[in-house]
Amino acid sequence: MNEQQNEEIREEIKKEFQLERMVLFSDAVFAIVITLMAIEIKIPEAELESGKNLGHALIHLLPTILAYIVSFGFIGMIWYQHLNMFAMLKDYDKGLIFRNLLLLFFIGLFPFSATLISHSKGQMVPFFIYLGIILLCTVAQYLLYHYIIFKKPLIRLNIDTSVHELELYKRKVSLIGLSVGGVLIFITYQLIPDPNMKSLSTLWMAGFALIFSIIMKRKKAKNQKLNAN
């Protein structure tokens, strides 16, 4: 009996250790991606040697800094949700590992896409690539979350998942909104004849943010009403 208990304890410790390795590996990828994006914020040597051009160079760095801020915020949000997801786990399987690696793969593309959009000089192709990577990250995050919450509940702790189900609903709404928004931006971009005005097509994203906020407020109000009853 003692031998069986010891074996069970060893198996639990092994699972905890393997899960910890997955978390540490994931955290390392997130940290490296953010670091690589920060490295892109640099002034060319020629500008540094000429102090009179420093202010001008800093102004030209604004798109790079903006891309870094947006990317950092998005990656930070995904990392936080990743932390919450793995806090629920007590076991793992190949499906979990595959979905986690898929998410990290798309996260790893952010330095490339952020560099493209910061040097786009008004071109829309880098923007669509950047938006596409955000969409792919959201898809991968949704697949990982759905796998833990619904598809493989045995690998997680037996806890109340209502909060996580709401977060999963947010990811679903984001997926639909980003997909529709991307299509509308592309169509609007093609329809605007003036090249200088084509960037206005990205205003669809502001509409998406507003609609997303309204939908989530209604969803929360509905959940609160159901819980009260």
mmCIF file with all atom_site columns, C-alpha atoms in Angstrom:
data_model
loop_
_atom_site.group_PDB
_atom_site.id
_atom_site.type_symbol
_atom_site.label_atom_id
_atom_site.label_alt_id
_atom_site.label_comp_id
_atom_site.label_asym_id
_atom_site.label_entity_id
_atom_site.label_seq_id
_atom_site.pdbx_PDB_ins_code
_atom_site.Cartn_x
_atom_site.Cartn_y
_atom_site.Cartn_z
_atom_site.occupancy
_atom_site.B_iso_or_equiv
_atom_site.pdbx_formal_charge
_atom_site.auth_seq_id
_atom_site.auth_comp_id
_atom_site.auth_asym_id
_atom_site.auth_atom_id
_atom_site.pdbx_PDB_model_num
ATOM 1   C CA . MET A 1 1   ? 0.000   0.000  0.000   1.00 0.00 ? 1   MET A CA 1
ATOM 2   C CA . ASN A 1 2   ? 2.800   2.371  0.914   1.00 0.00 ? 2   ASN A CA 1
ATOM 3   C CA . GLU A 1 3   ? 4.587   1.529  -2.304  1.00 0.00 ? 3   GLU A CA 1
ATOM 4   C CA . GLN A 1 4   ? 1.460   2.402  -4.301  1.00 0.00 ? 4   GLN A CA 1
ATOM 5   C CA . GLN A 1 5   ? 1.073   5.694  -2.444  1.00 0.00 ? 5   GLN A CA 1
ATOM 6   C CA . ASN A 1 6   ? 4.725   6.528  -3.053  1.00 0.00 ? 6   ASN A CA 1
ATOM 7   C CA . GLU A 1 7   ? 4.298   5.784  -6.743  1.00 0.00 ? 7   GLU A CA 1
ATOM 8   C CA . GLU A 1 8   ? 1.270   8.064  -6.922  1.00 0.00 ? 8   GLU A CA 1
ATOM 9   C CA . ILE A 1 9   ? 3.183   10.829 -5.147  1.00 0.00 ? 9   ILE A CA 1
ATOM 10  C CA . ARG A 1 10  ? 6.115   10.450 -7.533  1.00 0.00 ? 10  ARG A CA 1
ATOM 11  C CA . GLU A 1 11  ? 3.733   10.617 -10.498 1.00 0.00 ? 11  GLU A CA 1
ATOM 12  C CA . GLU A 1 12  ? 2.101   13.793 -9.149  1.00 0.00 ? 12  GLU A CA 1
ATOM 13  C CA . ILE A 1 13  ? 5.488   15.423 -8.582  1.00 0.00 ? 13  ILE A CA 1
ATOM 14  C CA . LYS A 1 14  ? 6.526   14.469 -12.116 1.00 0.00 ? 14  LYS A CA 1
ATOM 15  C CA . LYS A 1 15  ? 3.375   16.024 -13.581 1.00 0.00 ? 15  LYS A CA 1
ATOM 16  C CA . GLU A 1 16  ? 3.886   19.233 -11.582 1.00 0.00 ? 16  GLU A CA 1
ATOM 17  C CA . PHE A 1 17  ? 7.502   19.418 -12.712 1.00 0.00 ? 17  PHE A CA 1
ATOM 18  C CA . GLN A 1 18  ? 6.586   18.911 -16.382 1.00 0.00 ? 18  GLN A CA 1
ATOM 19  C CA . LEU A 1 19  ? 3.851   21.555 -16.175 1.00 0.00 ? 19  LEU A CA 1
ATOM 20  C CA . GLU A 1 20  ? 6.296   23.943 -14.545 1.00 0.00 ? 20  GLU A CA 1
ATOM 21  C CA . ARG A 1 21  ? 8.730   23.336 -17.411 1.00 0.00 ? 21  ARG A CA 1
ATOM 22  C CA . MET A 1 22  ? 5.986   24.207 -19.905 1.00 0.00 ? 22  MET A CA 1
ATOM 23  C CA . VAL A 1 23  ? 5.202   27.426 -18.047 1.00 0.00 ? 23  VAL A CA 1
ATOM 24  C CA . LEU A 1 24  ? 8.870   28.414 -17.773 1.00 0.00 ? 24  LEU A CA 1
ATOM 25  C CA . PHE A 1 25  ? 9.445   27.707 -21.469 1.00 0.00 ? 25  PHE A CA 1
ATOM 26  C CA . SER A 1 26  ? 6.370   29.748 -22.403 1.00 0.00 ? 26  SER A CA 1
ATOM 27  C CA . ASP A 1 27  ? 7.428   32.641 -20.149 1.00 0.00 ? 27  ASP A CA 1
ATOM 28  C CA . ALA A 1 28  ? 10.864  32.596 -21.772 1.00 0.00 ? 28  ALA A CA 1
ATOM 29  C CA . VAL A 1 29  ? 9.321   32.897 -25.247 1.00 0.00 ? 29  VAL A CA 1
ATOM 30  C CA . PHE A 1 30  ? 7.130   35.818 -24.149 1.00 0.00 ? 30  PHE A CA 1
ATOM 31  C CA . ALA A 1 31  ? 10.125  37.564 -22.565 1.00 0.00 ? 31  ALA A CA 1
ATOM 32  C CA . ILE A 1 32  ? 12.386  37.038 -25.595 1.00 0.00 ? 32  ILE A CA 1
ATOM 33  C CA . VAL A 1 33  ? 9.730   38.325 -28.007 1.00 0.00 ? 33  VAL A CA 1
ATOM 34  C CA . ILE A 1 34  ? 9.231   41.515 -25.973 1.00 0.00 ? 34  ILE A CA 1
ATOM 35  C CA . THR A 1 35  ? 13.004  41.990 -25.708 1.00 0.00 ? 35  THR A CA 1
ATOM 36  C CA . LEU A 1 36  ? 13.470  41.589 -29.473 1.00 0.00 ? 36  LEU A CA 1
ATOM 37  C CA . MET A 1 37  ? 10.797  44.196 -30.119 1.00 0.00 ? 37  MET A CA 1
ATOM 38  C CA . ALA A 1 38  ? 12.464  46.604 -27.681 1.00 0.00 ? 38  ALA A CA 1
ATOM 39  C CA . ILE A 1 39  ? 15.799  46.132 -29.481 1.00 0.00 ? 39  ILE A CA 1
ATOM 40  C CA . GLU A 1 40  ? 14.173  47.492 -32.647 1.00 0.00 ? 40  GLU A CA 1
ATOM 41  C CA . ILE A 1 41  ? 13.762  50.881 -30.918 1.00 0.00 ? 41  ILE A CA 1
ATOM 42  C CA . LYS A 1 42  ? 17.134  52.288 -31.855 1.00 0.00 ? 42  LYS A CA 1
ATOM 43  C CA . ILE A 1 43  ? 18.507  55.387 -33.545 1.00 0.00 ? 43  ILE A CA 1
ATOM 44  C CA . PRO A 1 44  ? 20.877  54.818 -36.506 1.00 0.00 ? 44  PRO A CA 1
ATOM 45  C CA . GLU A 1 45  ? 24.548  55.477 -35.795 1.00 0.00 ? 45  GLU A CA 1
ATOM 46  C CA . ALA A 1 46  ? 24.625  58.305 -38.346 1.00 0.00 ? 46  ALA A CA 1
ATOM 47  C CA . GLU A 1 47  ? 21.911  60.136 -36.420 1.00 0.00 ? 47  GLU A CA 1
ATOM 48  C CA . LEU A 1 48  ? 23.694  59.659 -33.099 1.00 0.00 ? 48  LEU A CA 1
ATOM 49  C CA . GLU A 1 49  ? 26.875  61.207 -34.465 1.00 0.00 ? 49  GLU A CA 1
ATOM 50  C CA . SER A 1 50  ? 24.988  64.326 -35.493 1.00 0.00 ? 50  SER A CA 1
ATOM 51  C CA . GLY A 1 51  ? 23.274  65.894 -32.489 1.00 0.00 ? 51  GLY A CA 1
ATOM 52  C CA . LYS A 1 52  ? 21.316  68.347 -34.610 1.00 0.00 ? 52  LYS A CA 1
ATOM 53  C CA . ASN A 1 53  ? 19.417  65.441 -36.221 1.00 0.00 ? 53  ASN A CA 1
ATOM 54  C CA . LEU A 1 54  ? 18.599  63.712 -32.941 1.00 0.00 ? 54  LEU A CA 1
ATOM 55  C CA . GLY A 1 55  ? 15.191  65.330 -32.498 1.00 0.00 ? 55  GLY A CA 1
ATOM 56  C CA . HIS A 1 56  ? 14.295  64.533 -36.093 1.00 0.00 ? 56  HIS A CA 1
ATOM 57  C CA . ALA A 1 57  ? 15.398  60.918 -35.585 1.00 0.00 ? 57  ALA A CA 1
ATOM 58  C CA . LEU A 1 58  ? 13.267  60.593 -32.444 1.00 0.00 ? 58  LEU A CA 1
ATOM 59  C CA . ILE A 1 59  ? 10.222  61.797 -34.353 1.00 0.00 ? 59  ILE A CA 1
ATOM 60  C CA . HIS A 1 60  ? 10.872  59.146 -36.997 1.00 0.00 ? 60  HIS A CA 1
ATOM 61  C CA . LEU A 1 61  ? 11.054  56.551 -34.209 1.00 0.00 ? 61  LEU A CA 1
ATOM 62  C CA . LEU A 1 62  ? 7.466   57.252 -33.128 1.00 0.00 ? 62  LEU A CA 1
ATOM 63  C CA . PRO A 1 63  ? 5.911   54.555 -35.411 1.00 0.00 ? 63  PRO A CA 1
ATOM 64  C CA . THR A 1 64  ? 8.364   51.994 -33.992 1.00 0.00 ? 64  THR A CA 1
ATOM 65  C CA . ILE A 1 65  ? 7.571   53.047 -30.418 1.00 0.00 ? 65  ILE A CA 1
ATOM 66  C CA . LEU A 1 66  ? 3.823   52.936 -31.125 1.00 0.00 ? 66  LEU A CA 1
ATOM 67  C CA . ALA A 1 67  ? 4.131   49.451 -32.640 1.00 0.00 ? 67  ALA A CA 1
ATOM 68  C CA . TYR A 1 68  ? 6.073   48.353 -29.553 1.00 0.00 ? 68  TYR A CA 1
ATOM 69  C CA . ILE A 1 69  ? 3.442   49.763 -27.145 1.00 0.00 ? 69  ILE A CA 1
ATOM 70  C CA . VAL A 1 70  ? 0.534   48.095 -28.979 1.00 0.00 ? 70  VAL A CA 1
ATOM 71  C CA . SER A 1 71  ? 2.408   44.799 -29.315 1.00 0.00 ? 71  SER A CA 1
ATOM 72  C CA . PHE A 1 72  ? 3.534   44.852 -25.678 1.00 0.00 ? 72  PHE A CA 1
ATOM 73  C CA . GLY A 1 73  ? -0.048  45.419 -24.526 1.00 0.00 ? 73  GLY A CA 1
ATOM 74  C CA . PHE A 1 74  ? -1.398  42.590 -26.670 1.00 0.00 ? 74  PHE A CA 1
ATOM 75  C CA . ILE A 1 75  ? 1.352   40.145 -25.692 1.00 0.00 ? 75  ILE A CA 1
ATOM 76  C CA . GLY A 1 76  ? 0.974   41.108 -22.031 1.00 0.00 ? 76  GLY A CA 1
ATOM 77  C CA . MET A 1 77  ? -2.746  40.359 -22.226 1.00 0.00 ? 77  MET A CA 1
ATOM 78  C CA . ILE A 1 78  ? -2.105  36.945 -23.800 1.00 0.00 ? 78  ILE A CA 1
ATOM 79  C CA . TRP A 1 79  ? 0.573   36.179 -21.191 1.00 0.00 ? 79  TRP A CA 1
ATOM 80  C CA . TYR A 1 80  ? -1.849  37.031 -18.376 1.00 0.00 ? 80  TYR A CA 1
ATOM 81  C CA . GLN A 1 81  ? -4.521  34.745 -19.818 1.00 0.00 ? 81  GLN A CA 1
ATOM 82  C CA . HIS A 1 82  ? -1.887  32.054 -20.352 1.00 0.00 ? 82  HIS A CA 1
ATOM 83  C CA . LEU A 1 83  ? -0.975  32.348 -16.672 1.00 0.00 ? 83  LEU A CA 1
ATOM 84  C CA . ASN A 1 84  ? -4.625  31.936 -15.655 1.00 0.00 ? 84  ASN A CA 1
ATOM 85  C CA . MET A 1 85  ? -5.082  28.948 -17.955 1.00 0.00 ? 85  MET A CA 1
ATOM 86  C CA . PHE A 1 86  ? -2.083  27.026 -16.656 1.00 0.00 ? 86  PHE A CA 1
ATOM 87  C CA . ALA A 1 87  ? -3.040  27.803 -13.043 1.00 0.00 ? 87  ALA A CA 1
ATOM 88  C CA . MET A 1 88  ? -6.035  25.489 -13.604 1.00 0.00 ? 88  MET A CA 1
ATOM 89  C CA . LEU A 1 89  ? -4.015  22.519 -14.801 1.00 0.00 ? 89  LEU A CA 1
ATOM 90  C CA . LYS A 1 90  ? -3.113  19.414 -12.865 1.00 0.00 ? 90  LYS A CA 1
ATOM 91  C CA . ASP A 1 91  ? -2.006  17.304 -15.847 1.00 0.00 ? 91  ASP A CA 1
ATOM 92  C CA . TYR A 1 92  ? -1.020  17.620 -19.503 1.00 0.00 ? 92  TYR A CA 1
ATOM 93  C CA . ASP A 1 93  ? -1.152  15.691 -22.760 1.00 0.00 ? 93  ASP A CA 1
ATOM 94  C CA . LYS A 1 94  ? 0.070   15.982 -26.335 1.00 0.00 ? 94  LYS A CA 1
ATOM 95  C CA . GLY A 1 95  ? -2.956  18.029 -27.332 1.00 0.00 ? 95  GLY A CA 1
ATOM 96  C CA . LEU A 1 96  ? -2.159  20.655 -24.703 1.00 0.00 ? 96  LEU A CA 1
ATOM 97  C CA . ILE A 1 97  ? 1.524   20.774 -25.682 1.00 0.00 ? 97  ILE A CA 1
ATOM 98  C CA . PHE A 1 98  ? 0.687   21.147 -29.385 1.00 0.00 ? 98  PHE A CA 1
ATOM 99  C CA . ARG A 1 99  ? -1.794  23.980 -28.811 1.00 0.00 ? 99  ARG A CA 1
ATOM 100 C CA . ASN A 1 100 ? 0.605   25.748 -26.453 1.00 0.00 ? 100 ASN A CA 1
ATOM 101 C CA . LEU A 1 101 ? 3.431   25.523 -29.004 1.00 0.00 ? 101 LEU A CA 1
ATOM 102 C CA . LEU A 1 102 ? 1.087   26.789 -31.726 1.00 0.00 ? 102 LEU A CA 1
ATOM 103 C CA . LEU A 1 103 ? 0.329   29.875 -29.623 1.00 0.00 ? 103 LEU A CA 1
ATOM 104 C CA . LEU A 1 104 ? 4.029   30.472 -28.920 1.00 0.00 ? 104 LEU A CA 1
ATOM 105 C CA . PHE A 1 105 ? 4.831   30.063 -32.630 1.00 0.00 ? 105 PHE A CA 1
ATOM 106 C CA . PHE A 1 106 ? 2.525   32.928 -33.605 1.00 0.00 ? 106 PHE A CA 1
ATOM 107 C CA . ILE A 1 107 ? 3.677   35.036 -30.647 1.00 0.00 ? 107 ILE A CA 1
ATOM 108 C CA . GLY A 1 108 ? 7.224   34.607 -31.944 1.00 0.00 ? 108 GLY A CA 1
ATOM 109 C CA . LEU A 1 109 ? 6.239   36.354 -35.204 1.00 0.00 ? 109 LEU A CA 1
ATOM 110 C CA . PHE A 1 110 ? 5.513   39.647 -33.429 1.00 0.00 ? 110 PHE A CA 1
ATOM 111 C CA . PRO A 1 111 ? 9.037   41.133 -33.696 1.00 0.00 ? 111 PRO A CA 1
ATOM 112 C CA . PHE A 1 112 ? 8.914   40.559 -37.464 1.00 0.00 ? 112 PHE A CA 1
ATOM 113 C CA . SER A 1 113 ? 5.437   42.055 -37.884 1.00 0.00 ? 113 SER A CA 1
ATOM 114 C CA . ALA A 1 114 ? 6.127   44.985 -35.535 1.00 0.00 ? 114 ALA A CA 1
ATOM 115 C CA . THR A 1 115 ? 9.274   45.813 -37.536 1.00 0.00 ? 115 THR A CA 1
ATOM 116 C CA . LEU A 1 116 ? 7.307   45.682 -40.777 1.00 0.00 ? 116 LEU A CA 1
ATOM 117 C CA . ILE A 1 117 ? 4.559   47.992 -39.571 1.00 0.00 ? 117 ILE A CA 1
ATOM 118 C CA . SER A 1 118 ? 7.000   50.469 -37.999 1.00 0.00 ? 118 SER A CA 1
ATOM 119 C CA . HIS A 1 119 ? 8.796   50.817 -41.368 1.00 0.00 ? 119 HIS A CA 1
ATOM 120 C CA . SER A 1 120 ? 5.656   50.683 -43.510 1.00 0.00 ? 120 SER A CA 1
ATOM 121 C CA . LYS A 1 121 ? 5.753   54.410 -44.453 1.00 0.00 ? 121 LYS A CA 1
ATOM 122 C CA . GLY A 1 122 ? 2.006   54.477 -45.058 1.00 0.00 ? 122 GLY A CA 1
ATOM 123 C CA . GLN A 1 123 ? 1.807   51.137 -46.878 1.00 0.00 ? 123 GLN A CA 1
ATOM 124 C CA . MET A 1 124 ? -1.079  48.868 -45.879 1.00 0.00 ? 124 MET A CA 1
ATOM 125 C CA . VAL A 1 125 ? 0.461   45.458 -46.621 1.00 0.00 ? 125 VAL A CA 1
ATOM 126 C CA . PRO A 1 126 ? 2.531   45.468 -43.368 1.00 0.00 ? 126 PRO A CA 1
ATOM 127 C CA . PHE A 1 127 ? -0.636  46.452 -41.478 1.00 0.00 ? 127 PHE A CA 1
ATOM 128 C CA . PHE A 1 128 ? -2.552  43.478 -42.901 1.00 0.00 ? 128 PHE A CA 1
ATOM 129 C CA . ILE A 1 129 ? 0.343   41.162 -41.976 1.00 0.00 ? 129 ILE A CA 1
ATOM 130 C CA . TYR A 1 130 ? 0.357   42.598 -38.451 1.00 0.00 ? 130 TYR A CA 1
ATOM 131 C CA . LEU A 1 131 ? -3.420  42.228 -38.141 1.00 0.00 ? 131 LEU A CA 1
ATOM 132 C CA . GLY A 1 132 ? -3.181  38.688 -39.509 1.00 0.00 ? 132 GLY A CA 1
ATOM 133 C CA . ILE A 1 133 ? -0.658  37.691 -36.840 1.00 0.00 ? 133 ILE A CA 1
ATOM 134 C CA . ILE A 1 134 ? -2.885  39.183 -34.122 1.00 0.00 ? 134 ILE A CA 1
ATOM 135 C CA . LEU A 1 135 ? -5.770  37.149 -35.544 1.00 0.00 ? 135 LEU A CA 1
ATOM 136 C CA . LEU A 1 136 ? -3.689  33.948 -35.607 1.00 0.00 ? 136 LEU A CA 1
ATOM 137 C CA . CYS A 1 137 ? -2.579  34.526 -31.999 1.00 0.00 ? 137 CYS A CA 1
ATOM 138 C CA . THR A 1 138 ? -6.216  34.980 -30.976 1.00 0.00 ? 138 THR A CA 1
ATOM 139 C CA . VAL A 1 139 ? -7.191  31.767 -32.805 1.00 0.00 ? 139 VAL A CA 1
ATOM 140 C CA . ALA A 1 140 ? -4.377  29.817 -31.110 1.00 0.00 ? 140 ALA A CA 1
ATOM 141 C CA . GLN A 1 141 ? -5.283  31.222 -27.701 1.00 0.00 ? 141 GLN A CA 1
ATOM 142 C CA . TYR A 1 142 ? -8.943  30.324 -28.221 1.00 0.00 ? 142 TYR A CA 1
ATOM 143 C CA . LEU A 1 143 ? -8.053  26.746 -29.232 1.00 0.00 ? 143 LEU A CA 1
ATOM 144 C CA . LEU A 1 144 ? -5.867  26.330 -26.133 1.00 0.00 ? 144 LEU A CA 1
ATOM 145 C CA . TYR A 1 145 ? -8.489  27.806 -23.810 1.00 0.00 ? 145 TYR A CA 1
ATOM 146 C CA . HIS A 1 146 ? -11.315 25.726 -25.343 1.00 0.00 ? 146 HIS A CA 1
ATOM 147 C CA . TYR A 1 147 ? -9.208  22.577 -25.041 1.00 0.00 ? 147 TYR A CA 1
ATOM 148 C CA . ILE A 1 148 ? -8.666  23.124 -21.310 1.00 0.00 ? 148 ILE A CA 1
ATOM 149 C CA . ILE A 1 149 ? -12.193 24.260 -20.435 1.00 0.00 ? 149 ILE A CA 1
ATOM 150 C CA . PHE A 1 150 ? -14.377 21.986 -22.569 1.00 0.00 ? 150 PHE A CA 1
ATOM 151 C CA . LYS A 1 151 ? -12.461 19.376 -24.549 1.00 0.00 ? 151 LYS A CA 1
ATOM 152 C CA . LYS A 1 152 ? -10.184 17.963 -21.843 1.00 0.00 ? 152 LYS A CA 1
ATOM 153 C CA . PRO A 1 153 ? -11.622 18.866 -18.418 1.00 0.00 ? 153 PRO A CA 1
ATOM 154 C CA . LEU A 1 154 ? -9.761  15.918 -16.827 1.00 0.00 ? 154 LEU A CA 1
ATOM 155 C CA . ILE A 1 155 ? -6.398  17.708 -17.137 1.00 0.00 ? 155 ILE A CA 1
ATOM 156 C CA . ARG A 1 156 ? -7.589  20.665 -15.058 1.00 0.00 ? 156 ARG A CA 1
ATOM 157 C CA . LEU A 1 157 ? -8.603  21.096 -11.450 1.00 0.00 ? 157 LEU A CA 1
ATOM 158 C CA . ASN A 1 158 ? -12.230 20.622 -10.485 1.00 0.00 ? 158 ASN A CA 1
ATOM 159 C CA . ILE A 1 159 ? -13.038 24.306 -10.059 1.00 0.00 ? 159 ILE A CA 1
ATOM 160 C CA . ASP A 1 160 ? -15.722 26.771 -11.072 1.00 0.00 ? 160 ASP A CA 1
ATOM 161 C CA . THR A 1 161 ? -14.969 27.782 -14.672 1.00 0.00 ? 161 THR A CA 1
ATOM 162 C CA . SER A 1 162 ? -17.631 30.474 -15.128 1.00 0.00 ? 162 SER A CA 1
ATOM 163 C CA . VAL A 1 163 ? -15.045 33.273 -15.174 1.00 0.00 ? 163 VAL A CA 1
ATOM 164 C CA . HIS A 1 164 ? -12.917 31.361 -17.665 1.00 0.00 ? 164 HIS A CA 1
ATOM 165 C CA . GLU A 1 165 ? -15.949 30.644 -19.842 1.00 0.00 ? 165 GLU A CA 1
ATOM 166 C CA . LEU A 1 166 ? -16.580 34.399 -19.994 1.00 0.00 ? 166 LEU A CA 1
ATOM 167 C CA . GLU A 1 167 ? -12.963 34.939 -21.055 1.00 0.00 ? 167 GLU A CA 1
ATOM 168 C CA . LEU A 1 168 ? -13.373 32.245 -23.688 1.00 0.00 ? 168 LEU A CA 1
ATOM 169 C CA . TYR A 1 169 ? -16.485 34.060 -24.924 1.00 0.00 ? 169 TYR A CA 1
ATOM 170 C CA . LYS A 1 170 ? -14.397 37.252 -25.175 1.00 0.00 ? 170 LYS A CA 1
ATOM 171 C CA . ARG A 1 171 ? -11.866 35.429 -27.348 1.00 0.00 ? 171 ARG A CA 1
ATOM 172 C CA . LYS A 1 172 ? -14.690 34.166 -29.581 1.00 0.00 ? 172 LYS A CA 1
ATOM 173 C CA . VAL A 1 173 ? -16.132 37.661 -30.013 1.00 0.00 ? 173 VAL A CA 1
ATOM 174 C CA . SER A 1 174 ? -12.623 39.015 -30.690 1.00 0.00 ? 174 SER A CA 1
ATOM 175 C CA . LEU A 1 175 ? -12.065 36.357 -33.349 1.00 0.00 ? 175 LEU A CA 1
ATOM 176 C CA . ILE A 1 176 ? -15.282 37.199 -35.158 1.00 0.00 ? 176 ILE A CA 1
ATOM 177 C CA . GLY A 1 177 ? -14.706 40.939 -34.808 1.00 0.00 ? 177 GLY A CA 1
ATOM 178 C CA . LEU A 1 178 ? -11.107 40.838 -36.023 1.00 0.00 ? 178 LEU A CA 1
ATOM 179 C CA . SER A 1 179 ? -12.051 38.639 -38.983 1.00 0.00 ? 179 SER A CA 1
ATOM 180 C CA . VAL A 1 180 ? -14.952 40.860 -40.038 1.00 0.00 ? 180 VAL A CA 1
ATOM 181 C CA . GLY A 1 181 ? -12.920 43.996 -39.352 1.00 0.00 ? 181 GLY A CA 1
ATOM 182 C CA . GLY A 1 182 ? -10.021 42.722 -41.449 1.00 0.00 ? 182 GLY A CA 1
ATOM 183 C CA . VAL A 1 183 ? -12.330 41.984 -44.391 1.00 0.00 ? 183 VAL A CA 1
ATOM 184 C CA . LEU A 1 184 ? -14.010 45.410 -44.131 1.00 0.00 ? 184 LEU A CA 1
ATOM 185 C CA . ILE A 1 185 ? -10.631 47.162 -43.943 1.00 0.00 ? 185 ILE A CA 1
ATOM 186 C CA . PHE A 1 186 ? -9.410  45.314 -47.030 1.00 0.00 ? 186 PHE A CA 1
ATOM 187 C CA . ILE A 1 187 ? -12.580 46.081 -49.023 1.00 0.00 ? 187 ILE A CA 1
ATOM 188 C CA . THR A 1 188 ? -12.560 49.742 -47.953 1.00 0.00 ? 188 THR A CA 1
ATOM 189 C CA . TYR A 1 189 ? -8.860  49.996 -48.787 1.00 0.00 ? 189 TYR A CA 1
ATOM 190 C CA . GLN A 1 190 ? -9.548  48.738 -52.316 1.00 0.00 ? 190 GLN A CA 1
ATOM 191 C CA . LEU A 1 191 ? -12.508 51.089 -52.815 1.00 0.00 ? 191 LEU A CA 1
ATOM 192 C CA . ILE A 1 192 ? -10.772 54.318 -51.728 1.00 0.00 ? 192 ILE A CA 1
ATOM 193 C CA . PRO A 1 193 ? -9.209  55.821 -54.885 1.00 0.00 ? 193 PRO A CA 1
ATOM 194 C CA . ASP A 1 194 ? -6.904  58.363 -53.238 1.00 0.00 ? 194 ASP A CA 1
ATOM 195 C CA . PRO A 1 195 ? -3.663  56.662 -52.035 1.00 0.00 ? 195 PRO A CA 1
ATOM 196 C CA . ASN A 1 196 ? -3.255  59.300 -49.327 1.00 0.00 ? 196 ASN A CA 1
ATOM 197 C CA . MET A 1 197 ? -6.672  58.481 -47.886 1.00 0.00 ? 197 MET A CA 1
ATOM 198 C CA . LYS A 1 198 ? -6.440  54.682 -47.944 1.00 0.00 ? 198 LYS A CA 1
ATOM 199 C CA . SER A 1 199 ? -5.140  54.553 -44.357 1.00 0.00 ? 199 SER A CA 1
ATOM 200 C CA . LEU A 1 200 ? -8.600  55.749 -43.232 1.00 0.00 ? 200 LEU A CA 1
ATOM 201 C CA . SER A 1 201 ? -9.826  52.207 -43.869 1.00 0.00 ? 201 SER A CA 1
ATOM 202 C CA . THR A 1 202 ? -8.256  51.212 -40.530 1.00 0.00 ? 202 THR A CA 1
ATOM 203 C CA . LEU A 1 203 ? -10.947 53.248 -38.725 1.00 0.00 ? 203 LEU A CA 1
ATOM 204 C CA . TRP A 1 204 ? -13.061 50.085 -38.860 1.00 0.00 ? 204 TRP A CA 1
ATOM 205 C CA . MET A 1 205 ? -10.976 48.879 -35.891 1.00 0.00 ? 205 MET A CA 1
ATOM 206 C CA . ALA A 1 206 ? -12.355 51.708 -33.737 1.00 0.00 ? 206 ALA A CA 1
ATOM 207 C CA . GLY A 1 207 ? -15.863 50.534 -34.626 1.00 0.00 ? 207 GLY A CA 1
ATOM 208 C CA . PHE A 1 208 ? -14.915 46.981 -33.690 1.00 0.00 ? 208 PHE A CA 1
ATOM 209 C CA . ALA A 1 209 ? -13.612 48.141 -30.292 1.00 0.00 ? 209 ALA A CA 1
ATOM 210 C CA . LEU A 1 210 ? -16.888 49.979 -29.592 1.00 0.00 ? 210 LEU A CA 1
ATOM 211 C CA . ILE A 1 211 ? -19.071 47.034 -30.616 1.00 0.00 ? 211 ILE A CA 1
ATOM 212 C CA . PHE A 1 212 ? -16.892 44.636 -28.600 1.00 0.00 ? 212 PHE A CA 1
ATOM 213 C CA . SER A 1 213 ? -17.316 46.811 -25.506 1.00 0.00 ? 213 SER A CA 1
ATOM 214 C CA . ILE A 1 214 ? -21.121 46.891 -25.909 1.00 0.00 ? 214 ILE A CA 1
ATOM 215 C CA . ILE A 1 215 ? -21.379 43.124 -26.439 1.00 0.00 ? 215 ILE A CA 1
ATOM 216 C CA . MET A 1 216 ? -19.242 42.339 -23.379 1.00 0.00 ? 216 MET A CA 1
ATOM 217 C CA . LYS A 1 217 ? -21.225 44.717 -21.157 1.00 0.00 ? 217 LYS A CA 1
ATOM 218 C CA . ARG A 1 218 ? -24.457 43.016 -22.192 1.00 0.00 ? 218 ARG A CA 1
ATOM 219 C CA . LYS A 1 219 ? -22.922 39.579 -21.629 1.00 0.00 ? 219 LYS A CA 1
ATOM 220 C CA . LYS A 1 220 ? -21.762 40.531 -18.117 1.00 0.00 ? 220 LYS A CA 1
ATOM 221 C CA . ALA A 1 221 ? -25.163 42.010 -17.289 1.00 0.00 ? 221 ALA A CA 1
ATOM 222 C CA . LYS A 1 222 ? -26.849 38.811 -18.494 1.00 0.00 ? 222 LYS A CA 1
ATOM 223 C CA . ASN A 1 223 ? -24.522 36.633 -16.395 1.00 0.00 ? 223 ASN A CA 1
ATOM 224 C CA . GLN A 1 224 ? -25.101 38.774 -13.317 1.00 0.00 ? 224 GLN A CA 1
ATOM 225 C CA . LYS A 1 225 ? -28.852 38.498 -13.816 1.00 0.00 ? 225 LYS A CA 1
ATOM 226 C CA . LEU A 1 226 ? -28.648 34.706 -14.146 1.00 0.00 ? 226 LEU A CA 1
ATOM 227 C CA . ASN A 1 227 ? -26.477 34.425 -11.025 1.00 0.00 ? 227 ASN A CA 1
ATOM 228 C CA . ALA A 1 228 ? -28.896 36.592 -9.070  1.00 0.00 ? 228 ALA A CA 1
ATOM 229 C CA . ASN A 1 229 ? -31.762 34.298 -9.996  1.00 0.00 ? 229 ASN A CA 1
#
